[in-house]
Amino acid sequence: MALLTFKGAVRQVTGSCYLLEANGCRVLLECGMTQGFRRDEAHNRNRFEFLPASLDAVIISHAHLDHSGLLPKLIAEGYAGPIHMTPGCAGLLELMLSDAAALQQRDTDWENKWRKRAGKPLLEPLYTQEDTNAALALCEVHEYGQEAVIANGISVTFHEAGHILGSAIVEITIHEAHNLTRKLVFSGDLGNDQSPLLRLPKTLEEADLLLMESTYGDRDHRNLEETLEEFQEILDAAWASGGNVLIPSFAVGRTQDILYYLGKFHQAGTLKQQAVFLDSPMAIAATEIYDRFRKDFKPSEKALIGGRGKGDLKHWLPILKCTPTTEESMAINRVKGGAIIIAGAGMCNGGRIVHHFKHNLWRDDCHIIMPGFQAKGTLGRRLVDGAKNVRIIHQSLAVRAHIHTLGGFSAHAGQSQLIEWLSHFKRSPEIYLVHGELEKCEALANAIKAKLGWLANIPEPDEQIAF
């Protein structure tokens, strides 16, 4: 018998964390950071509810911080074993965790300035670069489809998830006495099958227990062709009005997809803007990692990009200007119109995009494109929900810019895609829906029941199940 405890990403999207106990071993599946409201993010400072030193192995499905962001803290609290992932995940993880460590230090230094003046106790950063380096040193990589033993009688196999570079569906096999086996499958974040660069998620046929994401469990994404038509129309409207286009984009995955589409527009001669700024050091570095692992791209897109210039994303869009330095970023503020500015953070809760908002959000000729999910409590969610005024960098700004949501760019599968992937199992596993707000989980559970006749459960935080 195996036990699984739901430690995170339960009835919410972020903070992925599940504790598996079997054969006298403890395996942590995911170690994600909680994101959103300030009160939710405060949870990241709590000590783990289990003893990190007692773990035998850690498995990470992909490098997004809501799945991996607390790894350095896990090491700081005593874990010293292997961390299993794919090579592409490892390539991105170094970038993302190092960036997160620097952000933790900056935020802590900023907070401690007023704490010192107020006579309050000073804070320590959530973790340091030294903790991050220690975590990265523990990474062990496995190619897709390669089964690896990670603990006594426990093995893991990663399968393509199509979400971001190196993202994986995690298949854990538990070998018990008398040649019995139990199989746990974690969908990770399943990719949108309309995404341009990565291969489709691998379909599986067998599982005893399935943890399945439900980020968009309540709806389908728009048809890609319609999304691209609207994207082109927004760019044309911004050109006609003389304003800029701002795209708050996740540095990993979403940005590379957008660069690919802008490159297609440019190659077709329909992109009127003559300057595209990639204003994110992380996104610039992530794009270079994508290019390094472009063997994992869809064959058709890899051939198309390979037929132009140097065969990489950076040269696929010739008008792209990367602005890694602060000085280059600040210089963009002098551009009052005719530019496309791609900057992080994707949910607008920090990063360079908020500085560009300061110079553009109050302008009615500006267009802002939200190309993906905006979690509750983030600035991006408030803008999508129609806020007329927002506070940015200690200033109250009127929102006069045109706000557009293009769900077709999502890197997550929509409801029909989730159910189609699920339908490949020969018989119904015991299904638990995770990584979704409660209403999304409920909608997906109802749809699974209606279309497949299968029961899907919605776990409670810290619920423990035997399988």
C-alpha positions as semicolon CSV with decimal commas, in nm:
position;residue;x (nm);y (nm);z (nm)
1;M;0,000;0,000;0,000
2;A;0,115;0,352;-0,080
3;L;0,011;0,680;0,078
4;L;-0,015;1,020;-0,091
5;T;-0,062;1,350;0,093
6;F;-0,178;1,661;-0,091
7;K;0,049;1,939;0,035
8;G;-0,003;2,207;-0,230
9;A;-0,180;2,321;-0,548
10;V;-0,504;2,194;-0,398
11;R;-0,808;2,406;-0,493
12;Q;-0,559;2,662;-0,619
13;V;-0,319;2,683;-0,910
14;T;0,018;2,739;-0,744
15;G;0,235;2,574;-0,478
16;S;0,255;2,224;-0,629
17;C;0,362;1,968;-0,367
18;Y;0,266;1,603;-0,301
19;L;0,424;1,360;-0,056
20;L;0,438;0,992;-0,158
21;E;0,517;0,723;0,099
22;A;0,577;0,366;-0,016
23;N;0,812;0,074;0,054
24;G;0,944;0,256;0,360
25;C;1,052;0,552;0,143
26;R;0,934;0,911;0,111
27;V;0,932;1,082;-0,227
28;L;0,836;1,446;-0,278
29;L;0,659;1,512;-0,606
30;E;0,710;1,883;-0,681
31;C;0,830;2,161;-0,451
32;G;0,648;2,467;-0,580
33;M;0,619;2,824;-0,462
34;T;0,279;2,970;-0,377
35;Q;0,198;3,281;-0,580
36;G;-0,088;3,533;-0,575
37;F;-0,215;3,738;-0,281
38;R;0,047;3,862;-0,035
39;R;-0,112;3,651;0,240
40;D;-0,079;3,342;0,018
41;E;0,284;3,413;-0,067
42;A;0,357;3,448;0,305
43;H;0,296;3,073;0,322
44;N;0,630;3,022;0,146
45;R;0,811;3,130;0,463
46;N;0,655;2,854;0,674
47;R;0,870;2,554;0,752
48;F;0,780;2,241;0,557
49;E;0,519;2,024;0,731
50;F;0,747;1,724;0,684
51;L;1,114;1,677;0,763
52;P;1,312;1,746;0,443
53;A;1,600;1,527;0,563
54;S;1,359;1,230;0,578
55;L;1,298;1,237;0,202
56;D;1,464;0,982;-0,024
57;A;1,402;1,159;-0,355
58;V;1,240;1,463;-0,515
59;I;1,074;1,474;-0,858
60;I;1,009;1,792;-1,055
61;S;0,776;1,796;-1,357
62;H;0,902;2,126;-1,500
63;A;1,088;2,444;-1,415
64;H;0,805;2,693;-1,350
65;L;0,841;2,830;-0,999
66;D;0,497;2,714;-0,887
67;H;0,638;2,362;-0,935
68;S;1,003;2,410;-0,837
69;G;1,046;2,744;-0,661
70;L;1,098;2,616;-0,305
71;L;1,373;2,367;-0,388
72;P;1,650;2,590;-0,244
73;K;1,449;2,629;0,077
74;L;1,407;2,250;0,093
75;I;1,786;2,213;0,076
76;A;1,836;2,490;0,335
77;E;1,608;2,295;0,572
78;G;1,805;1,971;0,537
79;Y;1,733;1,781;0,215
80;A;2,049;1,642;0,052
81;G;1,923;1,373;-0,188
82;P;1,871;1,365;-0,567
83;I;1,627;1,585;-0,757
84;H;1,497;1,411;-1,069
85;M;1,390;1,592;-1,389
86;T;1,440;1,606;-1,766
87;P;1,747;1,770;-1,928
88;G;1,539;2,060;-2,065
89;C;1,392;2,118;-1,720
90;A;1,741;2,128;-1,569
91;G;1,852;2,380;-1,829
92;L;1,571;2,617;-1,739
93;L;1,578;2,546;-1,366
94;E;1,922;2,701;-1,318
95;L;1,797;3,020;-1,481
96;M;1,469;3,040;-1,292
97;L;1,594;2,955;-0,944
98;S;1,890;3,192;-0,971
99;D;1,655;3,470;-1,078
100;A;1,420;3,384;-0,791
101;A;1,707;3,394;-0,540
102;A;1,812;3,738;-0,663
103;L;1,452;3,857;-0,640
104;Q;1,420;3,721;-0,285
105;Q;1,732;3,914;-0,185
106;R;1,614;4,239;-0,349
107;D;1,267;4,217;-0,196
108;T;1,411;4,142;0,148
109;D;1,658;4,432;0,126
110;W;1,375;4,666;0,025
111;E;1,148;4,547;0,306
112;N;1,425;4,573;0,564
113;K;1,477;4,942;0,482
114;W;1,142;5,041;0,630
115;R;1,157;4,769;0,897
116;K;1,483;4,919;1,023
117;R;1,330;5,269;1,032
118;A;1,022;5,133;1,208
119;G;1,229;4,942;1,463
120;K;1,089;4,608;1,349
121;P;1,287;4,282;1,330
122;L;1,474;4,240;1,002
123;L;1,387;3,958;0,763
124;E;1,612;3,700;0,603
125;P;1,559;3,617;0,235
126;L;1,348;3,310;0,166
127;Y;1,665;3,151;0,032
128;T;2,001;3,257;-0,105
129;Q;2,206;3,195;-0,419
130;E;2,416;2,953;-0,212
131;D;2,101;2,750;-0,135
132;T;2,014;2,761;-0,504
133;N;2,359;2,638;-0,606
134;A;2,327;2,352;-0,357
135;A;1,990;2,254;-0,507
136;L;2,120;2,263;-0,864
137;A;2,411;2,039;-0,767
138;L;2,159;1,769;-0,670
139;C;1,982;1,757;-1,006
140;E;1,976;1,424;-1,191
141;V;1,839;1,424;-1,546
142;H;1,654;1,155;-1,738
143;E;1,548;1,160;-2,101
144;Y;1,182;1,120;-2,195
145;G;1,076;0,754;-2,184
146;Q;1,377;0,647;-1,975
147;E;1,271;0,458;-1,660
148;A;1,493;0,532;-1,361
149;V;1,495;0,376;-1,013
150;I;1,485;0,656;-0,757
151;A;1,418;0,472;-0,427
152;N;1,356;0,123;-0,293
153;G;1,114;-0,035;-0,543
154;I;1,014;0,303;-0,685
155;S;1,090;0,417;-1,039
156;V;1,001;0,723;-1,244
157;T;0,951;0,776;-1,617
158;F;0,909;1,120;-1,772
159;H;0,688;1,171;-2,079
160;E;0,649;1,479;-2,299
161;A;0,387;1,719;-2,156
162;G;0,412;1,988;-2,426
163;H;0,376;2,273;-2,175
164;I;0,722;2,435;-2,170
165;L;1,065;2,310;-2,268
166;G;1,148;2,001;-2,062
167;S;0,800;1,973;-1,911
168;A;0,693;1,621;-1,823
169;I;0,407;1,395;-1,737
170;V;0,540;1,198;-1,440
171;E;0,479;0,824;-1,423
172;I;0,578;0,666;-1,091
173;T;0,579;0,287;-1,061
174;I;0,581;0,127;-0,716
175;H;0,696;-0,236;-0,706
176;E;0,545;-0,418;-0,410
177;A;0,571;-0,770;-0,273
178;H;0,447;-1,070;-0,475
179;N;0,523;-0,892;-0,805
180;L;0,246;-0,641;-0,750
181;T;0,284;-0,291;-0,889
182;R;0,100;0,036;-0,832
183;K;0,121;0,320;-1,079
184;L;0,078;0,690;-1,003
185;V;0,058;0,932;-1,295
186;F;0,085;1,307;-1,247
187;S;-0,016;1,503;-1,555
188;G;0,204;1,796;-1,459
189;D;0,090;2,094;-1,664
190;L;-0,044;1,955;-1,991
191;G;0,029;2,166;-2,295
192;N;-0,219;2,323;-2,531
193;D;-0,207;2,109;-2,846
194;Q;-0,224;2,430;-3,050
195;S;0,109;2,553;-2,910
196;P;0,351;2,605;-3,197
197;L;0,691;2,479;-3,085
198;L;0,667;2,177;-2,856
199;R;0,547;1,828;-2,934
200;L;0,202;1,712;-2,822
201;P;0,154;1,565;-2,473
202;K;0,220;1,192;-2,461
203;T;-0,093;0,982;-2,403
204;L;-0,079;0,704;-2,144
205;E;-0,308;0,405;-2,100
206;E;-0,264;0,280;-1,745
207;A;-0,267;0,428;-1,395
208;D;-0,403;0,333;-1,057
209;L;-0,395;0,691;-0,932
210;L;-0,401;1,001;-1,151
211;L;-0,330;1,356;-1,037
212;M;-0,458;1,582;-1,313
213;E;-0,425;1,955;-1,357
214;S;-0,740;2,166;-1,404
215;T;-0,614;2,521;-1,461
216;Y;-0,859;2,566;-1,749
217;G;-1,096;2,291;-1,644
218;D;-1,401;2,509;-1,703
219;R;-1,348;2,608;-2,066
220;D;-1,175;2,558;-2,396
221;H;-0,934;2,801;-2,554
222;R;-1,022;2,991;-2,864
223;N;-0,937;2,843;-3,199
224;L;-0,576;2,926;-3,281
225;E;-0,660;3,073;-3,620
226;E;-0,913;3,309;-3,460
227;T;-0,660;3,401;-3,190
228;L;-0,394;3,487;-3,446
229;E;-0,644;3,693;-3,645
230;E;-0,728;3,892;-3,330
231;F;-0,359;3,927;-3,247
232;Q;-0,300;4,075;-3,592
233;E;-0,601;4,307;-3,554
234;I;-0,473;4,440;-3,219
235;L;-0,130;4,504;-3,365
236;D;-0,289;4,685;-3,662
237;A;-0,512;4,895;-3,433
238;A;-0,216;4,996;-3,217
239;W;-0,021;5,093;-3,528
240;A;-0,311;5,301;-3,655
241;S;-0,357;5,482;-3,323
242;G;0,015;5,544;-3,285
243;G;0,050;5,366;-2,951
244;N;0,264;5,087;-2,816
245;V;0,168;4,726;-2,757
246;L;0,264;4,586;-2,417
247;I;0,271;4,209;-2,365
248;P;0,327;4,092;-2,007
249;S;0,462;3,748;-2,075
250;F;0,607;3,459;-1,883
251;A;0,975;3,443;-1,967
252;V;0,964;3,071;-2,027
253;G;0,731;2,924;-2,285
254;R;0,485;3,202;-2,359
255;T;0,752;3,445;-2,473
256;Q;0,905;3,196;-2,714
257;D;0,562;3,118;-2,865
258;I;0,492;3,491;-2,913
259;L;0,829;3,545;-3,077
260;Y;0,749;3,259;-3,313
261;Y;0,412;3,411;-3,413
262;L;0,555;3,761;-3,453
263;G;0,822;3,608;-3,674
264;K;0,554;3,446;-3,888
265;F;0,375;3,783;-3,923
266;H;0,703;3,949;-4,016
267;Q;0,790;3,681;-4,269
268;A;0,441;3,722;-4,422
269;G;0,482;4,100;-4,440
270;T;0,182;4,175;-4,215
271;L;0,371;4,310;-3,910
272;K;0,363;4,690;-3,942
273;Q;0,564;4,757;-3,625
274;Q;0,935;4,791;-3,694
275;A;1,061;4,730;-3,340
276;V;1,000;4,441;-3,103
277;F;1,172;4,476;-2,765
278;L;1,234;4,167;-2,556
279;D;1,285;4,347;-2,226
280;S;1,355;4,063;-1,988
281;P;1,699;3,924;-1,906
282;M;1,534;3,597;-1,806
283;A;1,330;3,572;-2,127
284;I;1,640;3,647;-2,333
285;A;1,832;3,372;-2,154
286;A;1,534;3,134;-2,176
287;T;1,511;3,189;-2,551
288;E;1,877;3,095;-2,582
289;I;1,806;2,774;-2,385
290;Y;1,510;2,697;-2,611
291;D;1,740;2,736;-2,910
292;R;1,991;2,503;-2,746
293;F;1,723;2,235;-2,704
294;R;1,542;2,293;-3,033
295;K;1,579;1,921;-3,106
296;D;1,266;1,894;-2,887
297;F;1,061;2,122;-3,117
298;K;0,794;1,987;-3,348
299;P;0,970;1,868;-3,666
300;S;0,767;2,102;-3,891
301;E;0,842;2,416;-3,687
302;K;1,205;2,318;-3,639
303;A;1,241;2,288;-4,018
304;L;1,061;2,619;-4,078
305;I;1,279;2,813;-3,833
306;G;1,585;2,631;-3,960
307;G;1,520;2,758;-4,309
308;R;1,568;3,120;-4,204
309;G;1,895;3,285;-4,107
310;K;2,079;3,101;-3,832
311;G;1,789;2,867;-3,762
312;D;1,708;2,997;-3,412
313;L;1,425;3,200;-3,259
314;K;1,634;3,514;-3,207
315;H;1,704;3,539;-3,579
316;W;1,359;3,419;-3,688
317;L;1,233;3,771;-3,602
318;P;1,492;4,012;-3,753
319;I;1,341;4,326;-3,592
320;L;1,380;4,181;-3,243
321;K;1,594;4,388;-3,006
322;C;1,696;4,228;-2,678
323;T;1,746;4,473;-2,390
324;P;1,915;4,291;-2,102
325;T;2,052;4,596;-1,916
326;T;1,860;4,842;-1,701
327;E;1,981;5,131;-1,915
328;E;1,850;4,968;-2,233
329;S;1,519;4,898;-2,063
330;M;1,480;5,258;-1,946
331;A;1,557;5,384;-2,296
332;I;1,243;5,209;-2,424
333;N;1,037;5,463;-2,226
334;R;1,134;5,723;-2,485
335;V;0,948;5,523;-2,750
336;K;0,597;5,668;-2,749
337;G;0,449;5,457;-3,026
338;G;0,496;5,192;-3,290
339;A;0,672;4,938;-3,068
340;I;0,588;4,597;-2,926
341;I;0,730;4,553;-2,576
342;I;0,746;4,203;-2,427
343;A;0,842;4,202;-2,060
344;G;0,788;4,006;-1,740
345;A;0,633;3,927;-1,511
346;G;0,355;3,734;-1,680
347;M;0,098;3,815;-1,411
348;C;0,224;4,174;-1,377
349;N;0,315;4,124;-1,011
350;G;0,665;4,265;-1,057
351;G;0,940;4,289;-1,313
352;R;0,999;4,540;-1,589
353;I;0,644;4,531;-1,722
354;V;0,520;4,745;-1,432
355;H;0,767;5,020;-1,530
356;H;0,631;5,013;-1,884
357;F;0,279;5,029;-1,740
358;K;0,382;5,347;-1,560
359;H;0,457;5,509;-1,896
360;N;0,176;5,356;-2,102
361;L;-0,119;5,233;-1,895
362;W;-0,284;5,575;-1,873
363;R;-0,267;5,630;-2,251
364;D;-0,577;5,548;-2,456
365;D;-0,367;5,467;-2,763
366;C;-0,186;5,188;-2,578
367;H;-0,288;4,824;-2,614
368;I;-0,206;4,558;-2,354
369;I;-0,227;4,191;-2,449
370;M;-0,265;3,936;-2,171
371;P;-0,159;3,610;-2,336
372;G;-0,237;3,373;-2,052
373;F;-0,385;3,291;-1,712
374;Q;-0,390;3,563;-1,446
375;A;-0,414;3,428;-1,089
376;K;-0,637;3,585;-0,826
377;G;-0,461;3,858;-0,632
378;T;-0,227;3,964;-0,914
379;L;-0,220;4,300;-1,092
380;G;-0,281;4,118;-1,419
381;R;-0,605;3,970;-1,282
382;R;-0,725;4,312;-1,167
383;L;-0,664;4,457;-1,513
384;V;-0,842;4,168;-1,683
385;D;-1,133;4,210;-1,441
386;G;-1,171;4,574;-1,551
387;A;-0,999;4,781;-1,282
388;K;-1,019;5,154;-1,367
389;N;-0,734;5,256;-1,138
390;V;-0,437;5,058;-1,013
391;R;-0,143;5,138;-0,789
392;I;0,197;5,082;-0,949
393;I;0,536;5,174;-0,800
394;H;0,371;5,389;-0,531
395;Q;0,158;5,576;-0,787
396;S;-0,212;5,556;-0,864
397;L;-0,267;5,525;-1,238
398;A;-0,583;5,549;-1,444
399;V;-0,633;5,252;-1,674
400;R;-0,713;5,397;-2,016
401;A;-0,521;5,144;-2,224
402;H;-0,714;4,878;-2,412
403;I;-0,686;4,543;-2,231
404;H;-0,704;4,228;-2,443
405;T;-0,702;3,865;-2,328
406;L;-0,585;3,608;-2,583
407;G;-0,656;3,273;-2,420
408;G;-0,557;3,087;-2,733
409;F;-0,193;3,147;-2,642
410;S;-0,225;2,955;-2,320
411;A;0,038;2,690;-2,260
412;H;-0,222;2,483;-2,071
413;A;-0,470;2,239;-2,219
414;G;-0,834;2,348;-2,221
415;Q;-1,121;2,137;-2,092
416;S;-1,178;1,933;-2,410
417;Q;-0,804;1,870;-2,448
418;L;-0,780;1,753;-2,087
419;I;-1,069;1,510;-2,134
420;E;-0,931;1,387;-2,468
421;W;-0,597;1,312;-2,300
422;L;-0,775;1,138;-2,013
423;S;-0,985;0,926;-2,251
424;H;-0,677;0,729;-2,362
425;F;-0,664;0,542;-2,031
426;K;-0,805;0,194;-2,088
427;R;-0,999;0,207;-1,761
428;S;-1,070;0,484;-1,517
429;P;-0,792;0,546;-1,268
430;E;-0,870;0,697;-0,931
431;I;-0,871;1,061;-1,041
432;Y;-0,786;1,364;-0,827
433;L;-0,806;1,711;-0,977
434;V;-0,532;1,953;-0,871
435;H;-0,380;2,279;-0,998
436;G;-0,708;2,460;-1,038
437;E;-0,933;2,701;-0,852
438;L;-1,228;2,518;-0,696
439;E;-1,481;2,624;-0,958
440;K;-1,247;2,502;-1,236
441;C;-1,207;2,165;-1,064
442;E;-1,583;2,129;-1,020
443;A;-1,650;2,216;-1,384
444;L;-1,393;1,964;-1,506
445;A;-1,521;1,693;-1,272
446;N;-1,873;1,744;-1,408
447;A;-1,748;1,735;-1,767
448;I;-1,552;1,413;-1,706
449;K;-1,862;1,253;-1,556
450;A;-2,079;1,365;-1,847
451;K;-1,840;1,265;-2,127
452;L;-1,657;0,961;-1,988
453;G;-1,881;0,847;-1,705
454;W;-1,583;0,857;-1,467
455;L;-1,570;1,002;-1,117
456;A;-1,312;1,270;-1,046
457;N;-1,232;1,376;-0,688
458;I;-1,133;1,721;-0,562
459;P;-0,894;1,681;-0,266
460;E;-0,879;1,892;0,047
461;P;-0,551;2,048;0,161
462;D;-0,342;1,791;0,353
463;E;-0,583;1,512;0,262
464;Q;-0,412;1,172;0,266
465;I;-0,520;0,881;0,049
466;A;-0,410;0,518;0,024
467;F;-0,384;0,345;-0,309
